Tab-separated table of C-alpha atoms in Angstrom:
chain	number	residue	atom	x	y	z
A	1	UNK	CA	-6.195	-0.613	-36.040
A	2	UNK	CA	-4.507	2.788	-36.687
A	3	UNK	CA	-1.968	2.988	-39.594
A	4	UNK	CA	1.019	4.302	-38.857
A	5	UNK	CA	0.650	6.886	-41.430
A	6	UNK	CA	-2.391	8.058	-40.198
A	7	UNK	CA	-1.257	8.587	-36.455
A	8	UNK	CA	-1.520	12.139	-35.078
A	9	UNK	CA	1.284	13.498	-33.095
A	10	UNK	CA	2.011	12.871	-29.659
A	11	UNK	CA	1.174	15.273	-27.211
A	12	UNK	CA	3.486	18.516	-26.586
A	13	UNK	CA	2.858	18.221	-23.068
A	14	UNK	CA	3.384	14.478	-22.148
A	15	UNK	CA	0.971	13.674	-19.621
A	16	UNK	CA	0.924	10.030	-20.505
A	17	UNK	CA	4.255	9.910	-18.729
A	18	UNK	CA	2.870	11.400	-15.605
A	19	UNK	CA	2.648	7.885	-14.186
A	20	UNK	CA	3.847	4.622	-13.908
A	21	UNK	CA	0.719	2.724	-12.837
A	22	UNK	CA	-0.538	1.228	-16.319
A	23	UNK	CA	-3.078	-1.065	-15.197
A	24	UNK	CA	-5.934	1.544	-14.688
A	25	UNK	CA	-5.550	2.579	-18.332
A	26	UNK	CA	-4.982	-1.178	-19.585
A	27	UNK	CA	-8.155	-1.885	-17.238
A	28	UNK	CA	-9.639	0.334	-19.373
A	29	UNK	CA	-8.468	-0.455	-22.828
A	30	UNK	CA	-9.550	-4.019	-21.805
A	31	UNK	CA	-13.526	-3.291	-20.867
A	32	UNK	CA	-13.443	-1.564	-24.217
A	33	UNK	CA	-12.208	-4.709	-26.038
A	34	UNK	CA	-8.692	-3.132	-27.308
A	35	UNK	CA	-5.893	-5.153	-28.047
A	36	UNK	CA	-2.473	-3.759	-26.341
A	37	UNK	CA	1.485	-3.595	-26.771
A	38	UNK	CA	3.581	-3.594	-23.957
A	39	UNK	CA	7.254	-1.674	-24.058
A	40	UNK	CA	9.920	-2.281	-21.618
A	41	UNK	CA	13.353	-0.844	-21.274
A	42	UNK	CA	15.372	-4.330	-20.759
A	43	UNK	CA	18.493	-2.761	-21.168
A	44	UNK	CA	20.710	0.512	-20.232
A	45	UNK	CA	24.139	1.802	-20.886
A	46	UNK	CA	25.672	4.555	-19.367
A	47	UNK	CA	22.844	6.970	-18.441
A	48	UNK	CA	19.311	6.584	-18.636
A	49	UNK	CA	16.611	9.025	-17.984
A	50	UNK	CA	14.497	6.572	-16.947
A	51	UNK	CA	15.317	3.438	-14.531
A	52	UNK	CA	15.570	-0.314	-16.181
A	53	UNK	CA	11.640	-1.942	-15.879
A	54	UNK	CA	10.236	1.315	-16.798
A	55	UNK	CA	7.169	0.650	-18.912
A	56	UNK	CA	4.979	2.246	-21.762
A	57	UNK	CA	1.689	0.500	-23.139
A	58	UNK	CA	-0.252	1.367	-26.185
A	59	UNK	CA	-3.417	-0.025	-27.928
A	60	UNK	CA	-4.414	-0.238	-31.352
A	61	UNK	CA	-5.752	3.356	-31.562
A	62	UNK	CA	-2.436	4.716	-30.795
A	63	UNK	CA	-2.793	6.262	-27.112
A	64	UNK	CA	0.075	5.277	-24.780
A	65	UNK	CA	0.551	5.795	-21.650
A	66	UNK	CA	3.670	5.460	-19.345
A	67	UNK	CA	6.921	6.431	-21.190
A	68	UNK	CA	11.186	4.351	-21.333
A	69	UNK	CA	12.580	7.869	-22.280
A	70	UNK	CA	12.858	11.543	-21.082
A	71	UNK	CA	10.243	12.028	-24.940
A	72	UNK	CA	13.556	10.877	-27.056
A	73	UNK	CA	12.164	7.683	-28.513
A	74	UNK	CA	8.486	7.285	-27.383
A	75	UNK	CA	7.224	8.452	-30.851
A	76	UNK	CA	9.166	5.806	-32.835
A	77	UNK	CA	8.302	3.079	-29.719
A	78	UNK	CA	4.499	3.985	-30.162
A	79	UNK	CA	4.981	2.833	-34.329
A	80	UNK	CA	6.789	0.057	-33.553
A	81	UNK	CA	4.125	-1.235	-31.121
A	82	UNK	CA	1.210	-0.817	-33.988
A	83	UNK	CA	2.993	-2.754	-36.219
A	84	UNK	CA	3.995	-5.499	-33.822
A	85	UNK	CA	0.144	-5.404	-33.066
A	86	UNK	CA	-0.253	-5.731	-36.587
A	87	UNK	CA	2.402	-8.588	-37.241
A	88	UNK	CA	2.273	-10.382	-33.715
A	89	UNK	CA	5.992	-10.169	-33.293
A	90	UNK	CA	7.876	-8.898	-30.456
A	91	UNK	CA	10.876	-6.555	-31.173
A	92	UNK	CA	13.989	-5.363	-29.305
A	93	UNK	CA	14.750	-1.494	-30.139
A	94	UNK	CA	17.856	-0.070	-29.771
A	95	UNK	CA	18.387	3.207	-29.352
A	96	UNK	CA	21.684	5.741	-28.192
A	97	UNK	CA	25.205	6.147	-28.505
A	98	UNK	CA	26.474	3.266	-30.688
A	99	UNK	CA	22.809	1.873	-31.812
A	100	UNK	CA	21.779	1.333	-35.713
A	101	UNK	CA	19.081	3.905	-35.325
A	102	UNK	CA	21.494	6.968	-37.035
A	103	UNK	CA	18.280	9.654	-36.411
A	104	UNK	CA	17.387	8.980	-33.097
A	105	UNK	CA	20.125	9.816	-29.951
A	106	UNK	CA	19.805	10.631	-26.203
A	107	UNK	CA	20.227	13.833	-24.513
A	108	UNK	CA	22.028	11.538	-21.832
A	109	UNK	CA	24.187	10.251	-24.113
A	110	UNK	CA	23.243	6.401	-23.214
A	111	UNK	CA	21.814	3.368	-24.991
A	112	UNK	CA	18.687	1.655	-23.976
A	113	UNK	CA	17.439	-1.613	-25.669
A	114	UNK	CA	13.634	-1.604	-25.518
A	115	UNK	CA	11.601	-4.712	-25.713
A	116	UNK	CA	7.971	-4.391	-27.755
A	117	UNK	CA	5.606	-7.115	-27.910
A	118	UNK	CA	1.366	-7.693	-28.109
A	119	UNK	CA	-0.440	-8.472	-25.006
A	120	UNK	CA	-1.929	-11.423	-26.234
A	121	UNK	CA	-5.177	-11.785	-23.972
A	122	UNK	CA	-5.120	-8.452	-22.088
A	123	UNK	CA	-8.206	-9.399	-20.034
A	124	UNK	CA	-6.255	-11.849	-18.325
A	125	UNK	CA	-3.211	-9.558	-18.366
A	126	UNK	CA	-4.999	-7.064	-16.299
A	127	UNK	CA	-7.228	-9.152	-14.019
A	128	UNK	CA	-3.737	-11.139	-13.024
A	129	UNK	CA	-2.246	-7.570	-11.846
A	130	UNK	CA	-5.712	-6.321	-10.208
A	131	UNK	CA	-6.118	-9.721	-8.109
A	132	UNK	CA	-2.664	-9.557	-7.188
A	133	UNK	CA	-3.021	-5.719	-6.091
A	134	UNK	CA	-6.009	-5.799	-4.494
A	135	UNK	CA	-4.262	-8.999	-2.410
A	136	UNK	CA	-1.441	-6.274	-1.881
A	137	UNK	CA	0.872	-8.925	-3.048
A	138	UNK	CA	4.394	-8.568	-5.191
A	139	UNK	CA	3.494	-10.511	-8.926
A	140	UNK	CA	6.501	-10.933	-11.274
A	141	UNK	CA	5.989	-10.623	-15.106
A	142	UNK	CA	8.393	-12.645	-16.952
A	143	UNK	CA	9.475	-11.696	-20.450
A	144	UNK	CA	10.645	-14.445	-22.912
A	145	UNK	CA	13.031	-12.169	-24.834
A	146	UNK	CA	13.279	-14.161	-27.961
A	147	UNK	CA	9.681	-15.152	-28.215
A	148	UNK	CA	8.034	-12.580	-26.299
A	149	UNK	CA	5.542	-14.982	-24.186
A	150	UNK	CA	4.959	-13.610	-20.627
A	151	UNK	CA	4.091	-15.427	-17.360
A	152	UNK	CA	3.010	-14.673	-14.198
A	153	UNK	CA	5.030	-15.730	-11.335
A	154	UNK	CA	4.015	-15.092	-7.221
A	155	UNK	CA	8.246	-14.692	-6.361
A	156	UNK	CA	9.470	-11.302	-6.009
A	157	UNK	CA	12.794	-10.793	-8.324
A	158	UNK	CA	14.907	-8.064	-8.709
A	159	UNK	CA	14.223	-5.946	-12.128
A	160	UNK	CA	16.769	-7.470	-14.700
A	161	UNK	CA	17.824	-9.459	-17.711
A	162	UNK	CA	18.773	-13.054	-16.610
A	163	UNK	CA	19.077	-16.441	-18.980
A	164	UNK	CA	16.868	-14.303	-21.857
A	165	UNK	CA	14.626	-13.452	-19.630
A	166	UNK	CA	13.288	-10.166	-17.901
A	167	UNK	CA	12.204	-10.250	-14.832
A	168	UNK	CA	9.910	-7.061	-13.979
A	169	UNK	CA	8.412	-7.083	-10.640
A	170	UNK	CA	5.011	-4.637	-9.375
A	171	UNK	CA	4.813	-4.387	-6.010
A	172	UNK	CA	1.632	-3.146	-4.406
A	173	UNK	CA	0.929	0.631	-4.437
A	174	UNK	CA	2.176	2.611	-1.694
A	175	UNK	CA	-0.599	3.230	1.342
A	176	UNK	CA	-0.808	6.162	3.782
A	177	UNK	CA	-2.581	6.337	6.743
A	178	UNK	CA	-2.932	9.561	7.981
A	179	UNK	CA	-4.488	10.517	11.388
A	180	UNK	CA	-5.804	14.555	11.792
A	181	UNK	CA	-7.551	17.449	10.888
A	182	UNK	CA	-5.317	19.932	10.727
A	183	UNK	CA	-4.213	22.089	7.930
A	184	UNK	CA	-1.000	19.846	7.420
A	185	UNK	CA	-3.489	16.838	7.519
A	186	UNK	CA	-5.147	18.253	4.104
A	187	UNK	CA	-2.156	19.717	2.662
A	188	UNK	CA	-1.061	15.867	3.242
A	189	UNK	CA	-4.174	14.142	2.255
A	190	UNK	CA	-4.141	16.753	-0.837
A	191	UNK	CA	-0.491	15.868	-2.048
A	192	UNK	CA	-1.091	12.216	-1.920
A	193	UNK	CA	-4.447	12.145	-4.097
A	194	UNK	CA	-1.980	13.283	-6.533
A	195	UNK	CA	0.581	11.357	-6.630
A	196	UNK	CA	-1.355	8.437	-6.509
A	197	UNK	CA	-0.972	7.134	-2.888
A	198	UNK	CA	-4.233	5.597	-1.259
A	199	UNK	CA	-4.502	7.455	1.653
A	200	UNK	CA	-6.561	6.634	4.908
A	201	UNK	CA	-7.869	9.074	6.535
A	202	UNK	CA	-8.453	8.907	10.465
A	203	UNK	CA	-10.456	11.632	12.383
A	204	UNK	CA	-11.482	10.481	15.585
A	205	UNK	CA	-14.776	12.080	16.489
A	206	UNK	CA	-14.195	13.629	13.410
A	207	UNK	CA	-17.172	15.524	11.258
A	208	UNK	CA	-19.936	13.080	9.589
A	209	UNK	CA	-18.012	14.013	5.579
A	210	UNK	CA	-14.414	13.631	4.398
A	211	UNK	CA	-12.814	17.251	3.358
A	212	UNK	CA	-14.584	18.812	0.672
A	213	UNK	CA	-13.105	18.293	-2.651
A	214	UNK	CA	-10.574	15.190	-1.179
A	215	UNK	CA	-10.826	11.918	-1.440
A	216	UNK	CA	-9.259	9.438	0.634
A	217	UNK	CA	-9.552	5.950	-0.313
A	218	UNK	CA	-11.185	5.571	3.450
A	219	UNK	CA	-12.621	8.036	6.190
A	220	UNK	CA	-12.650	6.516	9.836
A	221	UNK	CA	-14.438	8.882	12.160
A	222	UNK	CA	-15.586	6.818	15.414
A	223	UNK	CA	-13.306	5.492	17.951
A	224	UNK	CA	-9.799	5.149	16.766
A	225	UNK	CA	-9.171	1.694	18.660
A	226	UNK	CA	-12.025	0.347	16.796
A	227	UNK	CA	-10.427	1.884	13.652
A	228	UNK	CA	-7.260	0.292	14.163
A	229	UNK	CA	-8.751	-3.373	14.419
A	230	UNK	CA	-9.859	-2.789	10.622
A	231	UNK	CA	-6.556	-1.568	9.528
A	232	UNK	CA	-4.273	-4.180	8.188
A	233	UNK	CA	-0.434	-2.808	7.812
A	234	UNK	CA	2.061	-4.130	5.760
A	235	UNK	CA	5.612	-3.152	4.606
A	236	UNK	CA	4.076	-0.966	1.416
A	237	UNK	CA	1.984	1.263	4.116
A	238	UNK	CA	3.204	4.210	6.085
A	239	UNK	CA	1.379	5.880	9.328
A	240	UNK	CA	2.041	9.159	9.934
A	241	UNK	CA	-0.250	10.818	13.307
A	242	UNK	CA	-1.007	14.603	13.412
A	243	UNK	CA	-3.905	14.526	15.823
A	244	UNK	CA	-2.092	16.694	18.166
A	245	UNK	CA	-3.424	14.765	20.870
A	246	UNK	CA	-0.676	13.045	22.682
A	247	UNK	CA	-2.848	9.433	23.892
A	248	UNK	CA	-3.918	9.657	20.102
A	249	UNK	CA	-0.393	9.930	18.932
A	250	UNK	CA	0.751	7.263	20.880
A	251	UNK	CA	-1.842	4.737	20.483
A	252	UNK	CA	-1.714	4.703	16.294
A	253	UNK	CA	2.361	4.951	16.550
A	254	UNK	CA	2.801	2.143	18.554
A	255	UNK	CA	-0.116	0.082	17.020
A	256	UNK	CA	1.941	0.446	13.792
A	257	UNK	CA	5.500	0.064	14.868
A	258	UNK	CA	4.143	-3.630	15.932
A	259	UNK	CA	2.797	-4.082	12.460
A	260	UNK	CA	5.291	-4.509	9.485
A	261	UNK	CA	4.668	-0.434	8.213
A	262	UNK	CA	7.751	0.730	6.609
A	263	UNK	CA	7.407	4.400	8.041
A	264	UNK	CA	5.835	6.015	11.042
A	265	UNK	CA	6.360	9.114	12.337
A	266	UNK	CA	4.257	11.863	14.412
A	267	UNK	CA	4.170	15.201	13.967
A	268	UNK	CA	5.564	17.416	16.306
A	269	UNK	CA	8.694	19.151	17.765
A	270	UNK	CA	12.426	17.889	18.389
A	271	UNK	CA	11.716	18.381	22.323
A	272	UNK	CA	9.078	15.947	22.399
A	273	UNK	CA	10.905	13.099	20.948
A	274	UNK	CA	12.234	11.937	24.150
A	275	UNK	CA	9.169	11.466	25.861
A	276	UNK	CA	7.823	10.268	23.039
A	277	UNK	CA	10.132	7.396	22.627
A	278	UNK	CA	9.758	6.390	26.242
A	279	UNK	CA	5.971	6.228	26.408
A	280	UNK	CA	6.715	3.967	23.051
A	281	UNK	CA	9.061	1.687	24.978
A	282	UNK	CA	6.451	1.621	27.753
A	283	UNK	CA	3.586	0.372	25.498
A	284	UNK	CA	5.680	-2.587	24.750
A	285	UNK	CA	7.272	-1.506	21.096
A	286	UNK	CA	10.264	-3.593	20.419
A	287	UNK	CA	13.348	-1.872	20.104
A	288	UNK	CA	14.047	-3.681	16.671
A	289	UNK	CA	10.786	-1.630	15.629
A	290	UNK	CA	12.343	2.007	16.405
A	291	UNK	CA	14.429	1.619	13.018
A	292	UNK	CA	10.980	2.595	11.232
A	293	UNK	CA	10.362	5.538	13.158
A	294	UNK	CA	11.670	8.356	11.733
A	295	UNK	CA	11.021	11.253	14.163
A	296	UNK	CA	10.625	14.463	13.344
A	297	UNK	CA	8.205	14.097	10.741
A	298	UNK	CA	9.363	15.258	7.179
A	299	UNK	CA	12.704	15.913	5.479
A	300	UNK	CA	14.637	18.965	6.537
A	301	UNK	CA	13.676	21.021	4.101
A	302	UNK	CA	13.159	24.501	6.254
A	303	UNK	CA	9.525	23.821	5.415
A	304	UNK	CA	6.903	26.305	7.614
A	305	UNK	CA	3.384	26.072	5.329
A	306	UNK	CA	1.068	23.605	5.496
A	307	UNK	CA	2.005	22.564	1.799
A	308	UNK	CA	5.753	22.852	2.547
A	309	UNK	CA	5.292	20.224	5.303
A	310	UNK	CA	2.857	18.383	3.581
A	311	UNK	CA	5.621	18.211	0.989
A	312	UNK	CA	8.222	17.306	3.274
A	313	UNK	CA	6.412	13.900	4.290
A	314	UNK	CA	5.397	12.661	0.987
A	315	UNK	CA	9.376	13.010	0.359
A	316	UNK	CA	9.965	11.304	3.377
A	317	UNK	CA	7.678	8.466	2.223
A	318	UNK	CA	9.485	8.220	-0.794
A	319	UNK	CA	13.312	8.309	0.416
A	320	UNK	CA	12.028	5.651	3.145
A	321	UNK	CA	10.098	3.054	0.207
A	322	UNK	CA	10.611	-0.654	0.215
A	323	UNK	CA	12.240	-1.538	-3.341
């Protein structure tokens, strides 16, 4: 295990922060046989750069990834979580206007109260979080704060401190699925490798490859009724059709507005939405449904490029996610 004395600097540029999915990298700290602390920010108040759940993990070499701060205190979190891997103890860290720790203050102006403590069989840890995922089903990890044990529990929970106990739920990644081949399709398709969404791509009769140099989680070429019939939907997945082909359009919108997707939306103009609404009433949508379709695609944002639409969608997507 590093020493704390011997740890080299974090990096100037944080990407470790660039996410907060931590299970690929604890995945990967796990096949390697590396023990793991887990950070959480249990507790906020007044401002916060970060929201209350937000998590960093580091193993006993010293990498972390995920960060509780805008870079104020993840230096100082990263030594406290070697030496809790060294001692086995959990600790709460308290940091901000009014805290103990003199040296250390937010930009903000806040206090947050960070809870450190080991993963004690990270194996198990991560395989918990992957079946759960891969199920795309909420998992709660609860937090004893005094003793630091954590449990698995299948009931969704709001993200808080309850009874000495933090309650941090992850719900299952977001999912697009995308239908084109336009440029808007790959600005799309580009923008959401990115940030991390697995994205479906739908071509109908579309070329034998995927775009070269994406990489959609799937690519469905053939018939797009046959596609649908292998395309569960649930609340974490949004639809979005740019086939510019209006039976296309029609078929995927409706097909999702009867599943339980938490966005759909074609692309198109303003003048179209009329028609397009009837032809949805006509195929039997239910008018409770037409609260998740959010017509015309994309935030006004005066976007006109490929990218700029692409852009507009993804924060679309975002503004429109199930907490």
């Amino acid at each position: 295990m590093t020493d704390a004395a011997q740890l080299s600097p974090l990096p100037q540029w944080p990407d470790y922060g660039l996410t907060d999915d931590l299970l690929p990298t604890l995945e990967r700290w796990a096949t390697g046989g590396k023990s793991a602390a887990l950070a959480t920010l249990v507790r906020i108040t007044g401002s916060s750069p970060r929201p209350l759940g937000s998590e960093m993990a580091i193993c006993e070499e010293g990498e972390v990834q995920g960060y509780v701060s805008g870079g104020c205190v993840e230096a100082a979190v990263r030594v406290e979580a070697l030496e809790c891997l060294r001692d086995g103890q959990p600790r709460t860290l308290d940091y901000g206007a009014g805290s103990p720790v003199l040296d250390i203050q937010l930009t903000c102006g806040g206090r947050i109260g960070i809870f450190v403590r080991p993963i004690p069989d990270l194996a198990v840890h991560v395989a918990t979080l992957r079946t759960a995922r891969d199920s795309r089903r909420p998992i709660t990890l609860v937090t004893d704060l005094d003793s630091g044990n954590m449990t698995f529990c299948n009931e969704t929970r709001p993200t808080r401190q309850e009874a000495g106990h933090f309650f941090r739920t992850y719900l299952p990644p977001l999912k697009l699925v995308l239908a084109g081949g336009d440029p808007v399709t790959l600005a799309i398709l580009s923008l959401s490798t990115i940030m991390g969404l697995e994205t479906i791509l739908i071509r109908p009769y579309g070329p034998p490859e995927s775009p070269p140099g994406l990489h959609p989680t799937r690519y469905l070429r053939g018939n797009l009724e046959t596609a649908l019939r292998t395309l569960p939907l649930d609340r974490w997945t949004a639809v979005y059709s740019l086939t510019h082909d209006a039976h296309s359009d029609l078929m995927l919108t409706a097909h999702a507005l009867k599943s339980n997707a938490f966005c759909v939306s074609i692309l198109g103009s303003r003048r179209k939405i009329p028609g397009r609404l009837e032809a949805l009433r006509a195929a039997g949508v239910p008018a409770e449904a037409f609260d998740r379709l959010h017509l015309p695609a994309g935030l006004e944002i005066g976007a006109q490029a490929p990218m700029e639409i692409g852009l507009s969608i993804l924060a679309q997507i975002i503004a429109k996610q199930p907490q």
